[in-house]
Coordinates of C-alpha atoms in Angstrom, one line a residue:
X1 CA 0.3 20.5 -28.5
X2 CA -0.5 23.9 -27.7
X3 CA -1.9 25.5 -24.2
X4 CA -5.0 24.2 -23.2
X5 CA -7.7 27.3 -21.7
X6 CA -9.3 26.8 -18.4
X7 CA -12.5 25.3 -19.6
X8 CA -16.0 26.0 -17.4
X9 CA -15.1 22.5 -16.3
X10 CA -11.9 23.6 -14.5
X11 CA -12.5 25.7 -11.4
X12 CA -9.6 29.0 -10.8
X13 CA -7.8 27.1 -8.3
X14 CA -7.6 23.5 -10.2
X15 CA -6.4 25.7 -13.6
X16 CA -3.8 27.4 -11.0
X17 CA -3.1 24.1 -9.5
X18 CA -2.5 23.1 -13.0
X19 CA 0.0 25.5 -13.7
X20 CA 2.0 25.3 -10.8
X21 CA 2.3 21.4 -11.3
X22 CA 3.3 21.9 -14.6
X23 CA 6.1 24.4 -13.4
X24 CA 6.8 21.6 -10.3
X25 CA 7.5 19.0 -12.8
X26 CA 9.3 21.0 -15.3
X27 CA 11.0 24.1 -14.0
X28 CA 12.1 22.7 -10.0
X29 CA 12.4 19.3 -11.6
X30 CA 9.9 17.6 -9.1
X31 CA 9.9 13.8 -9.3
X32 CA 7.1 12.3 -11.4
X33 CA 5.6 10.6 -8.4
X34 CA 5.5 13.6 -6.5
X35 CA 3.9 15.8 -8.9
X36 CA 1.4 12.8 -9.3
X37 CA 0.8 13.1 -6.0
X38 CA 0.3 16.9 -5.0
X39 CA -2.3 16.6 -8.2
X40 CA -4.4 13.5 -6.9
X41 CA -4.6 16.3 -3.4
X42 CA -5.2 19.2 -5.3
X43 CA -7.7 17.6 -7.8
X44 CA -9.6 16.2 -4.6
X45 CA -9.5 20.1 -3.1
X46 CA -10.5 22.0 -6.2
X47 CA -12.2 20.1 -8.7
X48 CA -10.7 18.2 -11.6
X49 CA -7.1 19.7 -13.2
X50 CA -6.1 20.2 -17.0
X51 CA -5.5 16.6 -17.7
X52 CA -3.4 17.3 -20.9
X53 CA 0.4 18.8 -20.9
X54 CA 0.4 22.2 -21.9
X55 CA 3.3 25.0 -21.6
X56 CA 1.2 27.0 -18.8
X57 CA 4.0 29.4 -18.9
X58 CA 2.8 30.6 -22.5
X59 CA -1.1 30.2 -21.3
X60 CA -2.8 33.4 -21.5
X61 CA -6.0 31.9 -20.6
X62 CA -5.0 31.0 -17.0
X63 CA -6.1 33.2 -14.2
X64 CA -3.7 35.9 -13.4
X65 CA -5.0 36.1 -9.6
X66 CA -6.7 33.9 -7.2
X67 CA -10.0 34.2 -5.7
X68 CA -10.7 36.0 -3.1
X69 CA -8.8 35.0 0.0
X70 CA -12.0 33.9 2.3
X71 CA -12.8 31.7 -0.4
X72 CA -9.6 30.1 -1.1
X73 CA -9.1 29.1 2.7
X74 CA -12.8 28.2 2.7
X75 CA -12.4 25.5 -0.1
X76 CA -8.7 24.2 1.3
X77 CA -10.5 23.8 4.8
X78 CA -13.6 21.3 3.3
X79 CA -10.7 20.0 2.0
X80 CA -9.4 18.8 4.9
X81 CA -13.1 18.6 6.5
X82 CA -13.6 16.0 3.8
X83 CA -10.0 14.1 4.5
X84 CA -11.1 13.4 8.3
X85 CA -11.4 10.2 8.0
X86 CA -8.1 9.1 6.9
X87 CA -5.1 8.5 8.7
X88 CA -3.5 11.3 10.2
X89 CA -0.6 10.6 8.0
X90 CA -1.9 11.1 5.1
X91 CA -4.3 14.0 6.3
X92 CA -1.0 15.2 7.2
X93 CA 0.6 14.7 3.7
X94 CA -2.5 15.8 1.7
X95 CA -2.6 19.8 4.2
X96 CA 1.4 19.9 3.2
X97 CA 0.4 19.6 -0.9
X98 CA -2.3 22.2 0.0
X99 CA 0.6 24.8 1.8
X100 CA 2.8 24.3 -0.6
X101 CA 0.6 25.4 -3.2
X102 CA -1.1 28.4 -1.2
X103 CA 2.9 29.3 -0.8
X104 CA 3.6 29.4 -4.5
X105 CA 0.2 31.7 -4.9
X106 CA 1.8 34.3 -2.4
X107 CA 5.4 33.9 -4.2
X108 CA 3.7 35.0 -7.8
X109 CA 1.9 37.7 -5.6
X110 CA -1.8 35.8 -6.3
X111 CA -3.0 36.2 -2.9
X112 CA -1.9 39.5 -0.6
X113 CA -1.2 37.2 2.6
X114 CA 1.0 33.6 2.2
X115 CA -2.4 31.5 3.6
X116 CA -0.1 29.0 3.9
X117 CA 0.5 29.7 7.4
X118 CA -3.7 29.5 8.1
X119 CA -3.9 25.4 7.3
X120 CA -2.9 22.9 9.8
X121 CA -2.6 19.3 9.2
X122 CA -3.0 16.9 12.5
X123 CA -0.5 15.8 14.8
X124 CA 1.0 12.4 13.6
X125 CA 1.8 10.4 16.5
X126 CA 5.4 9.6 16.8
X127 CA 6.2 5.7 15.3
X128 CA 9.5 4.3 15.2
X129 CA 10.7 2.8 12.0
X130 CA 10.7 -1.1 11.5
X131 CA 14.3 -2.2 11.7
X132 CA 16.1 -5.8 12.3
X133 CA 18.1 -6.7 14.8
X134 CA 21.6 -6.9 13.4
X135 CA 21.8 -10.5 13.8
X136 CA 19.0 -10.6 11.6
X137 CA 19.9 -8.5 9.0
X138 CA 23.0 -10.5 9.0
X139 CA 21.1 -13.8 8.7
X140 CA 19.4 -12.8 6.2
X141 CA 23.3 -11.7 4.0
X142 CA 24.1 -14.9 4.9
X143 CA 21.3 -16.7 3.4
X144 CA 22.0 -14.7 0.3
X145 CA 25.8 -15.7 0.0
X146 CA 24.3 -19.5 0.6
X147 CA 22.2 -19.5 -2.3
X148 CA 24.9 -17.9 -4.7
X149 CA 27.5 -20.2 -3.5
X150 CA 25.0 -23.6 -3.5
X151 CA 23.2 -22.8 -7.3
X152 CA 21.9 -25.5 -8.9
X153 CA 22.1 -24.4 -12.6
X154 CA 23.8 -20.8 -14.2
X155 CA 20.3 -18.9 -13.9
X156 CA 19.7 -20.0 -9.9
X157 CA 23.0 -18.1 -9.9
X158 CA 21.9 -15.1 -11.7
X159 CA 18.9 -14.9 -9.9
X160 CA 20.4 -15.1 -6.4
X161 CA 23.2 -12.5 -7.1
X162 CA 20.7 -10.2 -8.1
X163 CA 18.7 -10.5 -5.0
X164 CA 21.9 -10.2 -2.6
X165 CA 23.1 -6.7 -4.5
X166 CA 19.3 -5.7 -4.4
X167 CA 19.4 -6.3 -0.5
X168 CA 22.8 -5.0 0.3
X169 CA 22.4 -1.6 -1.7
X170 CA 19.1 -1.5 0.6
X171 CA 21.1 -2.8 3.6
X172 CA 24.6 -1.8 3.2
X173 CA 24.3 1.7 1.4
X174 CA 20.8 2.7 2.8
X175 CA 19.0 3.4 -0.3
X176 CA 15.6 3.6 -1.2
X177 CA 14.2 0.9 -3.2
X178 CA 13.4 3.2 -6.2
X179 CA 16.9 4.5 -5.6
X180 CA 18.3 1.0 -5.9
X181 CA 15.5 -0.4 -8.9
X182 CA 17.0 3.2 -10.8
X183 CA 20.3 2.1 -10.3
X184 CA 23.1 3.4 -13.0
X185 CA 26.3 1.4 -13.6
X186 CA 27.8 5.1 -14.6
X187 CA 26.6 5.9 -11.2
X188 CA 29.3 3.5 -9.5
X189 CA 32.7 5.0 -9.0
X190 CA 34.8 1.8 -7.5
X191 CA 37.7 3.6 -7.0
X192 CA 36.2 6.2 -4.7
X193 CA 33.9 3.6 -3.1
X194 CA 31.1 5.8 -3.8
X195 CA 27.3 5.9 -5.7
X196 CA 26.4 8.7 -7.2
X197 CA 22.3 9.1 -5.8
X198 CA 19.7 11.1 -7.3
X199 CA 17.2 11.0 -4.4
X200 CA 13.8 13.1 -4.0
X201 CA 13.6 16.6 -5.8
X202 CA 16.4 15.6 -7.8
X203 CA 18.7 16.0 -4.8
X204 CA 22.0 14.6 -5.5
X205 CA 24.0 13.0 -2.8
X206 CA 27.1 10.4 -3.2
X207 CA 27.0 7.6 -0.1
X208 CA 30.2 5.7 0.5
X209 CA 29.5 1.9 0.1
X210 CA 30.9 -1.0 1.9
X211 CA 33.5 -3.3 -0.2
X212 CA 30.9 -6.2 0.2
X213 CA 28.1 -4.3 -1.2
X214 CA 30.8 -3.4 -4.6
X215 CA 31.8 -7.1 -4.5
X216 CA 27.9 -8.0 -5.1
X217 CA 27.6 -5.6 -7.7
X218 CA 30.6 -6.3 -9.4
X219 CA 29.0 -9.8 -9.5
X220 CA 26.3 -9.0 -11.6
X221 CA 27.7 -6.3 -13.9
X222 CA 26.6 -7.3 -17.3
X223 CA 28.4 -5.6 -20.5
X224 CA 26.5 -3.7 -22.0
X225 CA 23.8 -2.8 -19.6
X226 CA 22.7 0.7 -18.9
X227 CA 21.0 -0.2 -15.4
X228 CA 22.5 -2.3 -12.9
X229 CA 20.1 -5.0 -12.8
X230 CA 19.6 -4.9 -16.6
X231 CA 18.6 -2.9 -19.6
X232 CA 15.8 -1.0 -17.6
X233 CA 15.2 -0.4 -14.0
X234 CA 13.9 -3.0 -11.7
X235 CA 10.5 -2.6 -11.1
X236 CA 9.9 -1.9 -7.3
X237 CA 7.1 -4.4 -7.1
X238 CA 9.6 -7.0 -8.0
X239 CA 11.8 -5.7 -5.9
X240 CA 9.3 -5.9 -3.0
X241 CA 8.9 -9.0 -3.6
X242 CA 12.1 -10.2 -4.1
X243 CA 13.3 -8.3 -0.4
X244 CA 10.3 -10.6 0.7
X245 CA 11.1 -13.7 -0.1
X246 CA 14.5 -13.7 1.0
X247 CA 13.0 -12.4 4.7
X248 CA 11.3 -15.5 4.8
X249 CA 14.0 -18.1 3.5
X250 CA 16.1 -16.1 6.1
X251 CA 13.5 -17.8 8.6
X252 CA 12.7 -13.8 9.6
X253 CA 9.2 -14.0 11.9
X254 CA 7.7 -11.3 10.2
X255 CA 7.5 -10.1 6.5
X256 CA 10.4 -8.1 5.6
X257 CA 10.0 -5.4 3.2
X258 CA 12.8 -2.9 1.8
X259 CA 12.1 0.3 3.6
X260 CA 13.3 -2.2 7.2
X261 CA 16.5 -2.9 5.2
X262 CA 17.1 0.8 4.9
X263 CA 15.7 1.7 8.6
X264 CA 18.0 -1.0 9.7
X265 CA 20.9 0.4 8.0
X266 CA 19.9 4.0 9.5
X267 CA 19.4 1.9 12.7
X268 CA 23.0 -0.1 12.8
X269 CA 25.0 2.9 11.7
X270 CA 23.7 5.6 14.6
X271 CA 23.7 2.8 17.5
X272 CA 27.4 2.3 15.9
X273 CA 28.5 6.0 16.9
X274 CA 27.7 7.0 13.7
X275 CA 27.0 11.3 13.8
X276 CA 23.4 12.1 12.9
X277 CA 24.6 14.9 10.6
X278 CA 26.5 11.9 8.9
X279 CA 23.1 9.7 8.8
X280 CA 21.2 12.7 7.5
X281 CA 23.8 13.0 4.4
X282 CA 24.0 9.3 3.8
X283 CA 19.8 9.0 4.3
X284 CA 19.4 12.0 1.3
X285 CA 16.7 13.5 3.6
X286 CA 16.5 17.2 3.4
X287 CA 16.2 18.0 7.4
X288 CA 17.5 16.5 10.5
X289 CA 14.2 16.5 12.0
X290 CA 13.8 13.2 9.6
X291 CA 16.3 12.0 10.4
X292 CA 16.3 12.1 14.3
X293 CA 13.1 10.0 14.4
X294 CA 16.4 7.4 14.5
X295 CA 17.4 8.5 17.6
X296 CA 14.4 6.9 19.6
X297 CA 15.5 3.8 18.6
X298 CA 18.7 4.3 20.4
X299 CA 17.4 5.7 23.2
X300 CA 14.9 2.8 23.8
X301 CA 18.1 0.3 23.5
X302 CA 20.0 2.6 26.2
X303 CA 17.4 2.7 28.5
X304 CA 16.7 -1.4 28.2
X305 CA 20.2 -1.1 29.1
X306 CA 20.0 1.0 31.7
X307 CA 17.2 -0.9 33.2
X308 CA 19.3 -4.2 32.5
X309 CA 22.6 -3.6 34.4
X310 CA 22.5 -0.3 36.2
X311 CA 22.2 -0.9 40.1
X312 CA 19.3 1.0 40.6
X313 CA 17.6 -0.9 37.5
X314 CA 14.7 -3.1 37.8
X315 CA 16.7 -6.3 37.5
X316 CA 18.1 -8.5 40.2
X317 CA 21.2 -10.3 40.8
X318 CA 20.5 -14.1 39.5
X319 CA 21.6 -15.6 42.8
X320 CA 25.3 -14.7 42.1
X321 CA 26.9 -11.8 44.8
X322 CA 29.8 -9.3 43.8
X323 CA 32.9 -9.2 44.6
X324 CA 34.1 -6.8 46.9

């Protein structure tokens, strides 16, 4: 199919938005979600985008500059006028799709000044991830090794193995759940004790794995099989569901989902001793600030502590004096 021209449909900035998602997906190798994304943003900023794949790069009908400046901060800005209503979240994520594209116009020399630097997205108040305690993550491994070992029939066994590697490559290996659904077997290396992860913007990181997490794979390696939970990845719906269900047999008060088994794993690891440099590499995130949002969660447990058992704490003796 050959390059489709900026029709009087498509505005200067949605055929440029085109392009540069195009070059996103194809050239920096930009996760398909993510490319879907920045184009539901960029299509709500500018006006609907090309719609079909072309090869932009060959395009000649694509604007070679953008509008004026005033006008391209004046559109991004009802942008955001227009998002005010949604969470600061994803205000938040919707201004970063809209700076990373004013970037990439300064970059091919489209606009004089990087405008980039003139949009602000809102302050996102500060929320600590959802993790379990680590007797309940460990209730909930336990529950899983019950089922396995107490199957009725062959496919109760099947089914229950596949749910206790799902959880432990969440739990025990921190992964995220499309991380885990993608699973390769030719990603495994036993011998190292390592999985070979290829995380967001196809960032490659290995994460050393627990023996009981390769014991749970090892019991549902099938011959043949491409993926590790069959011939195709496991879709993260059923996965959510899945993590769900066993939360609740686990007799968990509150729905369990598998971004808290992968918190809790961040969680466990850094209230551990673990080095937050460590936690960042295992995690896959590309900067510590991410990663130190885990460090509140410590800090709240020390200062329970603190509170708990220091002297000058809040708590009292219960009737029982020291020894001198």
């Amino acid at each position: 199919m050959g390059p489709k021209a900026a029709s009087e449909n498509v505005t200067p900035l949605a055929a440029l938005a085109s392009k540069y998602l195009y070059l996103l997906e194809n050239k920096k190798s930009f996760s398909p979600a993510t490319v879907r994304s920045y184009g539901v943003d960029l299509g709500q900023a500018f006006g609907p985008l090309h719609t079909q794949t072309a090869d932009f790069s060959k395009d000649t009908s694509a604007p070679t500059k953008a509008p004026p400046e005033n006008e391209v901060l004046r559109t991004c800005r009802t942008a955001l006028t227009g998002w005010s209503d949604l969470a600061p979240a994803s205000r938040n994520r919707k201004a970063a799709a809209l700076k990373s594209f004013l970037h990439w116009l300064h970059e091919e020399g489209l606009t004089e000044q990087d405008l980039a630097h003139q949009i602000h997205g809102p302050k996102v108040p500060l929320r600590l991830p959802h993790h379990l305690s680590m007797d309940e993550a460990l209730a909930v491994v336990k529950s899983l090794d019950g089922q396995v070992a107490k199957a009725a029939t062959e496919d109760a066994r099947v089914l229950a193995a596949r749910d206790r590697a799902l959880v432990l490559l969440l739990y025990g290996a921190g992964l995220r759940v499309s991380e885990a659904c993608g699973l390769k077997w030719s990603d495994i290396d036993e011998s190292k004790r390592v999985i070979r992860i290829k995380g967001k913007g196809s960032k490659e990181r290995l994460v050393a794995t627990p023996s009981k997490v390769l014991t749970a794979l090892g019991a549902i390696r099938s011959k043949g099989a491409t993926f590790v939970f069959g011939d195709e990845p496991l879709s993260t719906r059923r996965a959510y569901d899945i993590v769900k269900n066993q939360g609740a047999r686990a007799g968990l008060l509150q729905p369990l989902h598998p971004h808290a088994l992968r918190h809790s794993f961040a969680t466990h690891l850094l209230s551990s001793g673990a080095n937050l440099r460590t936690l960042q590499e295992l995690l896959g995130h590309q900067t510590l600030q991410a990663t130190q949002r885990y460090t509140h969660v410590g800090i709240d447990q020390l200062a329970r502590t603190m509170q708990e058992f220091h002297p000058f704490g809040d708590s009292k003796p219960s009737g029982k004096k020291r020894k001198s």
